[in-house]
Coordinates of C-alpha atoms in Angstrom, one line a residue:
M1340 CA 60.0 54.0 3.8
Y1341 CA 58.3 51.4 2.3
A1342 CA 54.2 50.0 2.2
L1343 CA 52.9 46.5 3.1
L1344 CA 49.7 45.2 2.4
I1345 CA 48.1 42.6 4.6
V1346 CA 45.1 40.2 2.5
D1347 CA 43.6 37.3 4.3
D1348 CA 39.7 37.1 4.5
E1349 CA 39.9 36.1 8.5
K1350 CA 39.7 40.0 9.7
S1351 CA 41.0 38.7 13.0
V1352 CA 44.5 37.6 10.8
V1353 CA 44.4 41.1 9.3
D1354 CA 43.9 43.4 12.5
S1355 CA 46.6 41.6 14.6
L1356 CA 49.5 41.6 12.0
A1357 CA 48.3 44.8 11.4
L1358 CA 48.1 46.1 14.8
T1359 CA 49.9 44.3 17.0
I1360 CA 53.6 44.6 15.3
P1361 CA 55.8 47.3 15.2
W1362 CA 56.3 47.9 11.2
E1363 CA 57.8 51.3 11.8
D1364 CA 60.8 49.1 13.2
S1365 CA 61.3 47.4 9.7
G1366 CA 61.1 50.5 7.7
I1367 CA 57.1 50.3 7.1
E1368 CA 55.6 53.6 6.8
E1369 CA 52.3 52.3 5.6
V1370 CA 49.8 49.0 6.8
H1371 CA 47.2 48.4 4.9
R1372 CA 44.5 46.2 5.9
A1373 CA 41.6 44.2 3.4
Y1374 CA 40.1 40.9 3.9
S1375 CA 39.6 39.8 0.4
A1376 CA 41.6 39.8 -2.6
E1377 CA 38.9 42.2 -4.5
E1378 CA 40.0 45.0 -1.5
A1379 CA 43.8 43.7 -2.5
L1380 CA 43.6 45.0 -5.5
D1381 CA 41.9 48.0 -5.6
I1382 CA 44.1 49.2 -2.4
A1383 CA 47.3 47.6 -4.9
S1384 CA 46.0 49.9 -7.8
R1385 CA 45.9 53.2 -5.8
F1386 CA 49.1 52.9 -3.8
A1387 CA 52.1 51.4 -4.3
I1388 CA 52.4 48.4 -2.4
D1389 CA 56.3 47.4 -1.9
V1390 CA 55.4 43.8 0.2
M1391 CA 52.6 42.0 0.5
I1392 CA 52.0 39.3 3.3
T1393 CA 48.8 37.6 1.7
D1394 CA 46.4 34.1 2.7
I1395 CA 46.7 31.4 0.2
R1396 CA 43.3 29.9 -0.2
M1397 CA 40.3 32.7 0.3
P1398 CA 36.8 32.4 -1.0
E1399 CA 36.5 34.7 -4.7
M1400 CA 39.9 34.4 -5.4
D1401 CA 43.1 32.6 -4.1
G1402 CA 46.3 34.6 -3.0
L1403 CA 48.2 32.6 -5.6
E1404 CA 46.5 34.3 -8.6
L1405 CA 45.5 37.4 -6.9
I1406 CA 50.2 37.6 -6.8
R1407 CA 50.0 37.3 -10.5
L1408 CA 47.6 39.6 -11.1
I1409 CA 49.6 42.0 -8.7
R1410 CA 52.9 41.5 -10.7
L1411 CA 50.8 43.0 -14.1
S1412 CA 50.9 45.9 -12.8
A1413 CA 53.4 45.8 -9.8
P1414 CA 56.0 43.5 -11.5
R1415 CA 58.8 44.5 -8.3
I1416 CA 56.9 44.0 -5.5
R1417 CA 57.3 40.9 -2.9
S1418 CA 54.8 38.4 -1.3
I1419 CA 54.7 36.9 1.3
I1420 CA 52.2 33.4 1.5
L1421 CA 50.9 32.5 4.7
S1422 CA 48.8 29.1 3.9
G1423 CA 47.1 26.4 6.7
H1424 CA 48.8 23.8 5.1
D1425 CA 51.3 22.3 4.0
E1426 CA 51.0 21.6 0.4
F1427 CA 54.3 20.6 -2.1
E1428 CA 52.0 21.7 -5.2
Y1429 CA 51.0 24.8 -3.7
A1430 CA 54.9 25.8 -2.7
Q1431 CA 55.5 25.1 -6.1
Q1432 CA 53.4 27.5 -7.3
A1433 CA 54.6 30.3 -5.0
I1434 CA 58.0 30.6 -6.5
R1435 CA 56.6 30.1 -9.9
Y1436 CA 55.3 33.8 -8.6
Q1437 CA 58.6 35.0 -7.3
A1438 CA 56.8 34.7 -3.8
M1439 CA 59.9 35.5 -1.0
N1440 CA 58.4 32.7 1.6
Y1441 CA 56.1 30.4 2.0
M1442 CA 54.5 30.1 5.9
L1443 CA 52.0 28.1 7.7
K1444 CA 49.6 29.1 9.9
P1445 CA 50.3 29.6 12.7
V1446 CA 52.5 32.3 12.2
D1447 CA 55.8 32.6 14.2
T1448 CA 55.5 36.5 14.2
Q1449 CA 59.4 37.0 14.8
A1450 CA 60.0 35.2 11.6
L1451 CA 57.3 37.1 9.6
I1452 CA 59.5 40.4 10.5
Q1453 CA 62.4 38.8 9.6
T1454 CA 60.7 37.8 6.4
V1455 CA 59.9 40.9 5.7
E1456 CA 63.0 42.9 6.5
D1457 CA 64.0 40.5 3.8
A1458 CA 62.0 41.5 1.2
I1459 CA 62.9 45.0 2.0
K1460 CA 66.7 44.2 1.7
N1461 CA 65.7 42.6 -1.3
I1462 CA 63.9 45.5 -3.3
E1463 CA 66.7 47.6 -2.3
Q1464 CA 69.6 45.3 -3.4
E1465 CA 67.3 45.4 -6.9
W1466 CA 67.2 49.8 -6.8
E1467 CA 70.4 50.0 -6.0
K1468 CA 71.7 47.9 -9.2
I1469 CA 69.0 49.5 -11.7
S1470 CA 70.7 53.1 -10.4
S1471 CA 74.2 51.5 -10.8
M1472 CA 77.2 54.0 -13.2
Q1473 CA 77.0 50.8 -15.5
Q1474 CA 73.3 50.7 -15.9
I1475 CA 72.9 55.0 -15.7
Q1476 CA 76.1 55.1 -18.7
H1477 CA 73.4 52.3 -20.2
M1478 CA 70.3 54.3 -20.2
L1479 CA 72.7 57.9 -20.8
H1480 CA 73.8 56.3 -24.1
A1481 CA 69.6 55.7 -25.2
N1482 CA 68.4 58.6 -24.3
L1483 CA 71.3 61.0 -25.9
P1484 CA 69.6 62.8 -28.1
V1485 CA 66.8 64.0 -25.5
L1486 CA 69.1 65.2 -23.5
Q1487 CA 70.9 67.3 -26.1
N1488 CA 68.4 68.5 -26.8
Q1489 CA 66.9 69.7 -23.9
F1490 CA 69.9 71.6 -22.8
L1491 CA 70.7 73.3 -25.7
N1492 CA 66.9 74.0 -25.2
D1493 CA 67.9 75.4 -20.7
L1494 CA 70.8 77.3 -22.9
L1495 CA 68.9 79.2 -25.4
Q1496 CA 66.0 80.1 -22.4
N1497 CA 69.1 81.6 -20.4
K1498 CA 68.9 79.7 -17.6
P1499 CA 71.6 80.0 -14.5
M1500 CA 74.7 77.4 -15.0
S1501 CA 78.3 77.5 -13.5
Q1502 CA 80.8 77.4 -16.3
H1503 CA 82.3 74.3 -14.4
I1504 CA 78.7 72.5 -14.7
L1505 CA 78.7 73.5 -18.6
E1506 CA 81.6 71.9 -19.6
E1507 CA 80.9 69.1 -17.7
R1508 CA 77.7 68.5 -19.3
L1509 CA 79.1 69.1 -22.6
K1510 CA 81.5 66.0 -22.4
I1511 CA 78.8 64.0 -20.7
L1512 CA 76.4 64.0 -22.9
N1513 CA 79.4 64.3 -25.7
L1514 CA 78.6 67.1 -27.7
P1515 CA 80.7 69.0 -30.4
I1516 CA 81.3 72.3 -29.2
R1517 CA 83.4 73.5 -25.6
M1518 CA 84.0 77.1 -24.3
E1519 CA 84.9 79.9 -26.4
D1520 CA 85.3 78.0 -29.9
N1521 CA 84.0 79.4 -32.6
Y1522 CA 80.2 78.8 -33.5
R1523 CA 77.0 80.3 -36.1
M1524 CA 73.5 79.8 -35.0
M1525 CA 70.9 78.6 -37.7
V1526 CA 67.4 78.3 -36.4
I1527 CA 64.7 77.3 -38.9
R1528 CA 61.1 77.1 -39.5
M1529 CA 59.4 75.4 -40.9
E1530 CA 56.1 76.4 -43.5
E1531 CA 52.5 76.0 -44.7
E1532 CA 53.4 73.3 -47.0
F1533 CA 53.5 71.4 -43.3
S1534 CA 50.9 72.7 -41.7
G1535 CA 48.4 70.1 -42.8
Y1536 CA 50.0 67.1 -41.3
D1537 CA 49.4 66.5 -37.2
L1538 CA 52.0 65.9 -34.7
Q1539 CA 52.8 62.5 -35.1
S1540 CA 53.8 63.7 -38.3
L1541 CA 55.3 66.5 -38.4
S1542 CA 58.0 65.3 -35.2
L1543 CA 59.0 62.6 -38.0
L1544 CA 59.4 65.5 -40.7
E1545 CA 61.3 67.4 -38.0
Y1546 CA 63.5 64.4 -37.6
A1547 CA 63.8 64.1 -41.1
I1548 CA 65.5 67.7 -41.3
T1549 CA 67.2 67.0 -39.2
N1550 CA 69.2 64.2 -40.2
I1551 CA 69.3 65.9 -44.0
A1552 CA 71.5 68.2 -41.8
D1553 CA 73.7 66.6 -40.5
E1554 CA 74.1 64.3 -44.1
V1555 CA 74.7 68.2 -45.5
F1556 CA 77.0 69.9 -42.8
T1557 CA 79.3 66.9 -42.6
P1558 CA 82.2 68.9 -42.3
F1559 CA 81.1 71.0 -39.3
G1560 CA 80.3 70.0 -35.6
L1561 CA 76.2 69.8 -35.7
W1562 CA 74.2 70.4 -32.3
H1563 CA 70.4 70.6 -32.5
C1564 CA 67.0 71.3 -30.6
I1565 CA 63.8 72.0 -31.4
T1566 CA 61.7 74.7 -29.3
D1567 CA 58.9 75.1 -27.4
Q1568 CA 57.4 77.3 -30.6
G1569 CA 58.6 74.3 -33.3
Y1570 CA 61.6 76.4 -34.0
L1571 CA 64.5 73.4 -35.1
V1572 CA 67.8 75.3 -34.3
F1573 CA 71.3 74.3 -34.6
L1574 CA 74.7 75.7 -33.4
I1575 CA 77.4 74.9 -36.0
H1576 CA 80.6 74.8 -35.1
H1577 CA 84.7 74.5 -37.1
E1578 CA 88.1 75.1 -35.7
D1579 CA 88.8 76.8 -39.1
P1580 CA 86.9 80.9 -39.2
K1581 CA 87.0 80.8 -43.1
T1582 CA 85.7 77.0 -43.1
L1583 CA 82.8 79.1 -40.9
N1584 CA 82.0 81.4 -43.3
S1585 CA 81.4 79.3 -45.8
V1586 CA 77.8 77.6 -43.7
D1587 CA 75.3 80.8 -46.1
S1588 CA 76.0 77.5 -49.2
F1589 CA 75.7 75.2 -46.8
A1590 CA 72.2 76.4 -45.3
V1591 CA 71.1 77.3 -48.6
K1592 CA 72.0 73.9 -50.0
L1593 CA 70.0 72.3 -47.0
Q1594 CA 67.6 74.4 -48.1
N1595 CA 67.4 72.6 -51.3
H1596 CA 67.2 68.9 -50.0
V1597 CA 64.6 69.5 -47.6
Q1598 CA 61.9 71.1 -50.6
K1599 CA 63.6 68.0 -53.1
F1600 CA 63.2 65.5 -50.7
L1601 CA 60.6 66.4 -47.9
K1602 CA 58.3 68.5 -50.2
G1603 CA 57.7 71.7 -47.9
A1604 CA 60.0 75.0 -48.0
I1605 CA 61.7 76.0 -44.5
S1606 CA 63.2 79.7 -44.3
I1607 CA 66.6 80.0 -42.2
C1608 CA 67.9 82.4 -40.4
L1609 CA 72.3 82.2 -39.8
G1610 CA 73.3 84.5 -36.9
Q1611 CA 76.7 85.9 -36.4
E1612 CA 80.0 84.3 -35.6
R1613 CA 80.5 84.2 -32.1
L1614 CA 81.9 82.3 -29.0
F1615 CA 80.9 79.6 -27.1
P1616 CA 78.5 80.1 -25.2
G1617 CA 78.9 84.0 -25.6
G1618 CA 75.2 84.7 -27.0
L1619 CA 73.0 82.5 -27.2
S1620 CA 69.7 84.1 -26.0
E1621 CA 69.7 87.1 -27.3
G1622 CA 71.2 85.0 -31.0
F1623 CA 68.3 83.0 -30.5
N1624 CA 65.6 85.5 -29.5
R1625 CA 67.2 87.9 -32.7
C1626 CA 66.6 85.0 -35.6
V1627 CA 63.1 84.6 -34.5
A1628 CA 62.4 87.9 -34.0
A1629 CA 63.5 88.7 -37.8
I1630 CA 61.9 85.3 -38.6
Q1631 CA 58.2 86.7 -37.6
Q1632 CA 59.0 90.0 -39.6
N1633 CA 59.1 88.2 -42.6
V1634 CA 56.1 86.3 -42.3
G1635 CA 54.1 86.4 -45.3
E1636 CA 56.3 88.4 -47.1
H1637 CA 57.5 84.6 -48.7
K1638 CA 57.1 81.3 -48.7
S1639 CA 60.7 79.9 -48.6
Y1640 CA 63.1 82.7 -47.3
F1641 CA 67.0 82.4 -46.3
I1642 CA 68.1 86.1 -43.6
T1643 CA 71.1 86.7 -42.0
V1644 CA 70.5 88.6 -38.4
D1645 CA 72.7 90.7 -39.7
D1646 CA 71.4 91.7 -43.3
Q1647 CA 68.3 92.9 -40.8
L1648 CA 68.0 93.8 -37.5
P1649 CA 70.8 96.5 -36.7
N1650 CA 69.9 96.3 -33.0
P1651 CA 69.4 99.8 -31.7
V1652 CA 69.8 100.4 -27.8
M1653 CA 66.2 100.8 -27.7
D1654 CA 65.0 97.9 -28.5
Q1655 CA 66.8 95.7 -26.1
G1656 CA 65.0 95.3 -23.7
Y1657 CA 61.8 95.2 -25.7
L1658 CA 63.0 91.8 -27.2
Q1659 CA 63.6 90.3 -24.5
L1660 CA 59.9 89.9 -23.6
L1661 CA 59.9 87.0 -26.7
E1662 CA 63.1 86.0 -24.1
P1663 CA 61.1 82.3 -22.2
P1664 CA 60.5 81.8 -20.0
L1665 CA 57.9 84.4 -20.9
L1666 CA 56.3 86.7 -18.3
P1667 CA 52.5 84.8 -17.9
Q1668 CA 54.1 81.5 -17.3
L1669 CA 56.3 82.9 -14.6
L1670 CA 53.2 84.8 -12.5
E1671 CA 51.5 81.5 -13.5
A1672 CA 53.8 79.6 -11.0
G1673 CA 54.3 82.3 -8.5
N1674 CA 57.5 83.0 -9.5
W1675 CA 57.5 86.3 -8.7
E1676 CA 60.3 87.9 -8.0
E1677 CA 61.9 86.5 -11.4
A1678 CA 59.0 87.7 -13.6
I1679 CA 59.9 91.6 -11.5
A1680 CA 63.2 90.6 -12.4
K1681 CA 62.0 90.6 -15.9
I1682 CA 60.1 93.3 -16.3
K1683 CA 63.0 95.9 -14.7
R1684 CA 65.2 94.3 -18.3
V1685 CA 62.9 94.3 -20.5
L1686 CA 62.5 98.7 -19.1
L1687 CA 66.1 98.9 -19.1
V1688 CA 65.4 100.2 -15.4
D1689 CA 68.4 100.0 -14.7
E1690 CA 70.3 101.2 -18.0
E1691 CA 71.8 104.2 -17.4
G1692 CA 71.5 106.5 -20.6
S1693 CA 69.5 104.2 -22.1
D1694 CA 65.9 104.0 -22.4
L1695 CA 62.7 103.3 -25.0
S1696 CA 60.8 104.9 -27.2
H1697 CA 57.6 106.1 -26.3
E1698 CA 56.0 103.9 -28.6
V1699 CA 58.1 100.6 -27.2
L1700 CA 57.1 101.5 -24.0
Y1701 CA 53.3 102.1 -24.6
T1702 CA 53.5 99.0 -26.8
C1703 CA 54.7 97.3 -23.2
L1704 CA 52.4 99.3 -21.0
L1705 CA 49.5 97.5 -23.9
Y1706 CA 51.3 94.0 -23.3
L1707 CA 51.5 93.9 -19.2
S1708 CA 47.6 95.3 -19.1
S1709 CA 46.6 92.1 -20.9
T1710 CA 48.6 89.7 -19.3
F1711 CA 47.8 91.0 -15.7
A1712 CA 44.3 91.2 -16.6
I1713 CA 44.7 87.4 -17.1
A1714 CA 47.1 86.3 -14.6
F1715 CA 45.3 87.9 -11.6
R1716 CA 42.1 87.5 -13.1
S1717 CA 39.2 87.3 -10.3
Q1718 CA 35.4 87.2 -9.8
H1719 CA 35.5 89.7 -7.0
V1720 CA 38.1 92.5 -9.0
T1721 CA 37.1 94.8 -12.7
V1722 CA 39.8 94.7 -14.6
D1723 CA 40.1 98.8 -14.1
E1724 CA 40.2 98.0 -10.2
L1725 CA 42.8 95.2 -10.8
L1726 CA 45.3 97.8 -12.8
N1727 CA 43.7 101.2 -11.3
E1728 CA 43.8 104.9 -11.7
E1729 CA 47.9 105.0 -11.9
F1730 CA 47.1 102.7 -15.3
D1731 CA 44.8 105.1 -16.2
L1732 CA 46.3 107.8 -16.5
M1733 CA 49.6 106.3 -18.4
I1734 CA 46.7 106.0 -20.5
R1735 CA 45.2 109.3 -20.7
K1736 CA 48.5 110.6 -21.0
K1737 CA 50.8 108.3 -22.8
S1738 CA 53.7 112.4 -22.8
Q1739 CA 54.5 110.9 -18.7
I1740 CA 54.4 107.6 -19.3
S1741 CA 58.9 106.6 -18.5
S1742 CA 60.7 103.2 -17.7
H1743 CA 60.8 104.5 -13.9
R1744 CA 57.2 104.9 -13.6
V1745 CA 55.9 101.6 -15.5
Y1746 CA 58.0 99.2 -13.6
A1747 CA 56.8 100.9 -9.4
W1748 CA 53.3 100.6 -11.4
A1749 CA 54.1 97.2 -12.6
E1750 CA 55.7 95.4 -9.1
K1751 CA 53.5 97.3 -6.8
I1752 CA 50.6 95.3 -8.6
I1753 CA 52.5 92.0 -8.4
Q1754 CA 54.3 92.9 -4.7
F1755 CA 50.2 92.8 -4.0
H1756 CA 49.0 89.6 -5.5
R1757 CA 52.2 87.4 -4.0
S1758 CA 50.6 88.7 -0.4
Q1759 CA 47.1 87.1 -1.1
A1760 CA 48.4 84.2 -2.2
I1761 CA 51.1 83.7 0.0
N1762 CA 48.5 84.6 2.9
Q1763 CA 45.5 82.5 1.2
I1764 CA 48.4 79.1 1.2
R1765 CA 49.0 80.0 5.0
H1766 CA 45.5 79.4 5.8
T1767 CA 44.7 76.9 3.5
H1768 CA 47.5 74.8 5.1
D1769 CA 46.3 76.1 8.7
D1770 CA 43.2 74.9 8.5
I1771 CA 44.3 71.6 6.7
V1772 CA 46.7 71.1 10.2
S1773 CA 43.9 72.2 12.4
S1774 CA 41.6 69.8 11.2
V1775 CA 44.0 66.7 11.3
H1776 CA 44.1 67.4 15.0
A1777 CA 40.8 68.1 15.5
Y1778 CA 40.3 64.2 14.4
I1779 CA 43.3 62.3 15.8
Q1780 CA 42.4 64.4 19.5
N1781 CA 39.1 62.9 18.9
H1782 CA 39.1 59.7 17.6
L1783 CA 42.1 58.9 19.2
S1784 CA 41.3 56.2 20.6
D1785 CA 40.6 54.2 17.5
G1786 CA 42.9 52.4 15.2
I1787 CA 44.4 55.8 12.5
S1788 CA 46.2 55.5 9.7
L1789 CA 47.2 58.1 7.6
Q1790 CA 45.1 56.8 5.2
I1791 CA 41.9 57.1 6.9
I1792 CA 42.8 60.7 7.9
A1793 CA 43.9 62.0 4.7
D1794 CA 39.8 60.7 3.6
H1795 CA 39.0 63.0 6.3
V1796 CA 40.3 66.0 4.9
G1797 CA 39.5 65.3 1.3
L1798 CA 43.5 65.2 0.3
H1799 CA 45.4 62.3 -1.5
P1800 CA 48.0 61.1 1.8
V1801 CA 51.4 62.0 -0.1
Y1802 CA 49.7 65.7 -0.5
L1803 CA 48.1 65.7 3.2
S1804 CA 52.0 64.7 4.1
K1805 CA 54.0 67.2 2.2
V1806 CA 51.7 70.0 2.7
Y1807 CA 51.5 68.9 6.6
K1808 CA 55.3 68.6 7.1
T1809 CA 55.4 72.5 5.4
A1810 CA 53.5 73.2 7.7
T1811 CA 53.9 71.7 11.1
G1812 CA 57.9 70.5 10.5
E1813 CA 57.4 67.4 11.3
T1814 CA 55.3 64.0 10.6
I1815 CA 52.0 63.3 11.4
G1816 CA 53.3 60.5 12.7
D1817 CA 55.6 62.1 14.8
Y1818 CA 52.7 64.6 15.7
L1819 CA 50.1 61.0 16.4
F1820 CA 53.7 59.7 18.4
R1821 CA 53.5 62.6 21.0
L1822 CA 50.3 62.9 21.7
R1823 CA 49.5 59.3 22.5
M1824 CA 53.0 59.4 24.8
Q1825 CA 51.7 63.1 26.6
R1826 CA 47.6 61.5 27.3
A1827 CA 50.0 58.2 28.5
V1828 CA 50.9 60.7 30.7
H1829 CA 48.2 62.2 32.1
L1830 CA 46.3 59.2 31.9
L1831 CA 48.6 57.0 34.5
T1832 CA 49.5 60.5 37.0
Q1833 CA 46.2 61.4 37.2
T1834 CA 43.4 58.3 37.2
E1835 CA 43.4 54.6 38.9
L1836 CA 43.3 52.8 34.7
K1837 CA 44.6 50.0 34.1
V1838 CA 47.6 49.8 32.2
A1839 CA 45.7 47.8 29.3
D1840 CA 42.7 50.3 29.2
V1841 CA 45.7 53.0 29.0
S1842 CA 46.2 51.4 25.6
K1843 CA 43.6 50.7 24.2
K1844 CA 42.4 54.7 25.1
L1845 CA 45.2 55.7 23.3
G1846 CA 44.4 52.7 20.0
F1847 CA 47.1 50.0 20.1
M1848 CA 45.5 47.3 19.9
A1849 CA 48.2 45.5 21.8
P1850 CA 49.8 46.3 25.5
P1851 CA 53.1 44.4 25.3
H1852 CA 53.5 46.8 22.0
F1853 CA 52.4 50.3 23.4
I1854 CA 54.9 49.2 27.3
K1855 CA 57.3 49.0 24.8
I1856 CA 57.0 52.1 22.7
F1857 CA 56.9 53.7 26.1
K1858 CA 59.4 52.4 27.8
K1859 CA 61.6 53.5 24.7
Q1860 CA 60.6 57.0 25.2
Y1861 CA 60.9 57.5 29.0
G1862 CA 63.0 54.4 29.9
C1863 CA 60.8 52.4 32.3
T1864 CA 57.5 50.8 32.2
P1865 CA 54.0 52.4 32.3
Q1866 CA 53.5 51.1 35.6
E1867 CA 57.4 51.7 36.9
Y1868 CA 56.2 55.9 35.3
R1869 CA 53.4 55.5 37.6
N1870 CA 54.7 54.3 41.0
R1871 CA 57.2 57.3 41.0

């Protein structure tokens, strides 16, 4: 749906065009009114206007200058000029500012409606062109590095993806690896020599390192990304397993080149050989854990996961604490089920014959308690009340701790706050809907618009529309229309008011428009309905 702005220094002209023409039939959802050029500029700065109808002669600023200024921030807006003067010079300037039409007052209503509908068709044709396959392919090529980076990040975060979609994206993004190909993962951390740079300079240095890597690993297929934590991750592929085994020497060469040309040290961790896409998330987490384990021991080092982490079963769940998305992020976003599932994986609840050591389990308990204390902080509840007596018991009696007990405690806390959050949202939405209904019912005879209602409840129109539709299953326009028709039937059958007066009480500025809408709804005119 589209938004229309009508501008004229004569209020009667603006109101007449806005209220007497059924713009919704032409695909217009919002109609904004401005009684000066300055007011029009203000509205255009706050709303996405698609079509503007403007008078050409106004006191503060003429319509042509208004079009020029608005097009600076909204170049795709379609403009229609109204004028009481048939002057060639104005028409020429209108063409220069790409106005859709130059119409003389008094304007022919049907001609104006047709011009607006032509403008909307023109907008739709432009967007179809923008979204054409050729344009998409061009944009895909231009943004290929960004898309490749994001795709690998998604895989490292273990985001669910079917094999069909995975294979398709590998081809579309022109990546050098396919399903079941051999690969090794290389994770790089930039060391202290790079710590003095600002964010923009660091981005340039990261780009430089990836360029050096592309040159050093020429015999291999290379796919890389930069994670949110700042690690540079490379998937290295080669069809020959023997050649893939020689990756270590190339990695050392990369380390030396970065030191020589960028004057800074990097630490490198190489994972074991795997078949794509197996082990991506696990391999990344193990490499990060290995790098973090060596913090402070060396300025620059080269390690492999096999050398550092034998990966006993008891550590598997604990390692998942580092696996994105992190628990605080899930709780903050309200992803309750995913948060509970993550805790279950961390605690190995469903792993028969496997359990965490008491030391690791105790660490998990402390981690969960601090996460809950921050995520569910409240002025009305103390931390002790939040974590409850069960937590106090497990802290005092370590021997009583078990994976199932910690899990049951954590799940209970999350489910409690989940129900509180849902109730709060439901009550908030219900209050908004009640406020909207009360305002409409009390101001039905006034000129009601989505913007006026939004101002009344103190919300942005777009957000208000979304909340109302979520809570009621219908739009505000649907409710307004239904209420007007119900009131119309009541007034026609229970009062002796004239049809024109009924129209006015329902907020229709023009009786013919009311009669048209009523007939469309009930199949007869208001007078015919009354005479039944």
